XYZ file of C-alpha atoms in Angstrom:
129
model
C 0.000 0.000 0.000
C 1.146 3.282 -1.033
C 0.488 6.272 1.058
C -0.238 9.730 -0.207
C -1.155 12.744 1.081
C -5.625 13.143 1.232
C -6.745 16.430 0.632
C -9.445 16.971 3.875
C -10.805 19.850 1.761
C -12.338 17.747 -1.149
C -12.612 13.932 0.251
C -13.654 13.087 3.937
C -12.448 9.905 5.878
C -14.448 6.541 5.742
C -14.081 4.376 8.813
C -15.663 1.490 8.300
C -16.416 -1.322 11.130
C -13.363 -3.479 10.606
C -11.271 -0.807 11.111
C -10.214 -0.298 7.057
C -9.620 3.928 6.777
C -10.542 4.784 3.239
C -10.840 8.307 1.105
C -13.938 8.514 -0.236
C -16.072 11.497 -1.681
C -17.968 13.367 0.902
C -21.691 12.665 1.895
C -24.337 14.871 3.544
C -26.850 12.490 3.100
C -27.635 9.714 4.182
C -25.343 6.310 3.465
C -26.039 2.436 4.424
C -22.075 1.915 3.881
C -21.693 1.721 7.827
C -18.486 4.142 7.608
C -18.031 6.743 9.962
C -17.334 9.729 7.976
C -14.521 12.429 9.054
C -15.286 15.666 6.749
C -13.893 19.072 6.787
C -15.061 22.302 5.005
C -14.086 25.173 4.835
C -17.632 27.490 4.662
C -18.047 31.242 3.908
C -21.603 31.803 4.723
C -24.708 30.433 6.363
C -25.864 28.624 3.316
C -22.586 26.822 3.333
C -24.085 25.015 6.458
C -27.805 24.564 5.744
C -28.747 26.958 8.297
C -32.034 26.866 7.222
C -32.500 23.339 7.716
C -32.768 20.923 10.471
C -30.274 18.113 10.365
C -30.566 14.565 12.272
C -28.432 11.551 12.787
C -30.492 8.666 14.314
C -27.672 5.901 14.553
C -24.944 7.686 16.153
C -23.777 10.855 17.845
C -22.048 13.581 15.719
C -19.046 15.817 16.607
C -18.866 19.031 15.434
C -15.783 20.493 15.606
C -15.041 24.404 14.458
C -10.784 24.552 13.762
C -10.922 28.044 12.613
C -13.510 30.813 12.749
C -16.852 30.777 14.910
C -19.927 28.282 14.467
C -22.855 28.876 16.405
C -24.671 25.264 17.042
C -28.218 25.309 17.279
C -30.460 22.390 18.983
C -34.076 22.630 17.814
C -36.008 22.279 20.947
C -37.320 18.954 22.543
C -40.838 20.012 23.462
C -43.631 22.290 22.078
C -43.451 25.866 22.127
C -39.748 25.788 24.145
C -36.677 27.470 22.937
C -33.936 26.745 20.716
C -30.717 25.928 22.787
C -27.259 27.519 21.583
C -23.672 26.273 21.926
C -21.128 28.682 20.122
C -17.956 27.513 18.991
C -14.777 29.768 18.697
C -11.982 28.341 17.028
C -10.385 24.492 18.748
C -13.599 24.048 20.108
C -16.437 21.395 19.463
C -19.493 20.273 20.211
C -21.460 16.612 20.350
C -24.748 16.245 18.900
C -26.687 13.331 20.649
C -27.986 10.939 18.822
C -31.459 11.349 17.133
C -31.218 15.488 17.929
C -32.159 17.953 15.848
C -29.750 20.769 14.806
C -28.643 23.115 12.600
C -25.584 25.666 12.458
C -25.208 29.701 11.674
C -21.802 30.962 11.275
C -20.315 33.851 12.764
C -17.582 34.210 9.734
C -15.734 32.261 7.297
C -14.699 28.862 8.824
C -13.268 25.808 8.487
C -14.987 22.877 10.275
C -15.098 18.818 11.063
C -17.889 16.542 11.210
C -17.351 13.112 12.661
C -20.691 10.790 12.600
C -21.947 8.026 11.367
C -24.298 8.986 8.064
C -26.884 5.850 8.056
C -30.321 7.397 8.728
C -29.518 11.277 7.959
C -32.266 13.517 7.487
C -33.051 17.043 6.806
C -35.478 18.815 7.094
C -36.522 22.793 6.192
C -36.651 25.260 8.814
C -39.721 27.307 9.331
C -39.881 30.572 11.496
């Protein structure tokens, strides 16, 4: 096996059950592949991040890591009428998502950011106000 250098920028990380680390192109949506995915991006504005959507994982928690910048994570709130929670981010900083929450993200200026989680099951789903 040959080892090369893996641009984070353009592929993510697949790490798959039996412990085999592949690059692979990067998914936001769901996958049945059963690989963990490690992605980075670097985003500019809010529609970088679907900030006007809801995002779930229902099989496994997600890390969201900011490395450079400020992310502001939003958790949509668990019961009728209650209010969205907030966790900001500065730069070296991250967050985890439980599993099956809903959330979405608003930048507070160009970034560069991480997702770990496991992609089986994602959803999205529009914000309204």
């Amino acid at each position: 096996m040959t080892t090369h250098p893996i641009d984070l920028f353009t592929s993510a990380l697949h790490i798959h059950p039996d412990g085999e680390v592949r690059a692979a192109a990067r998914q936001m949506a769901s996958s049945d592949s059963g690989a963990w995915q490690v992605a980075t991006f670097h985003v500019e504005t809010d529609a970088d991040v679907h900030a006007d959507h809801w995002e779930q994982h229902p099989e496994a928690e997600e890390a969201v890591c900011c490395l450079t910048g400020g992310v502001r994570l939003y958790f949509r709130p668990t019961d009728p009428g209650g209010a969205e929670e907030m966790v900001r981010l500065p730069a070296g900083h991250a967050a985890i998502v439980p599993r099956g929450r809903w959330h979405r993200l608003r930048l507070d200026g160009p970034s560069d950011l991480m997702s770990i989680t496991l992609r089986q099951g994602t959803r999205l789903e529009k914000r309204t106000p």
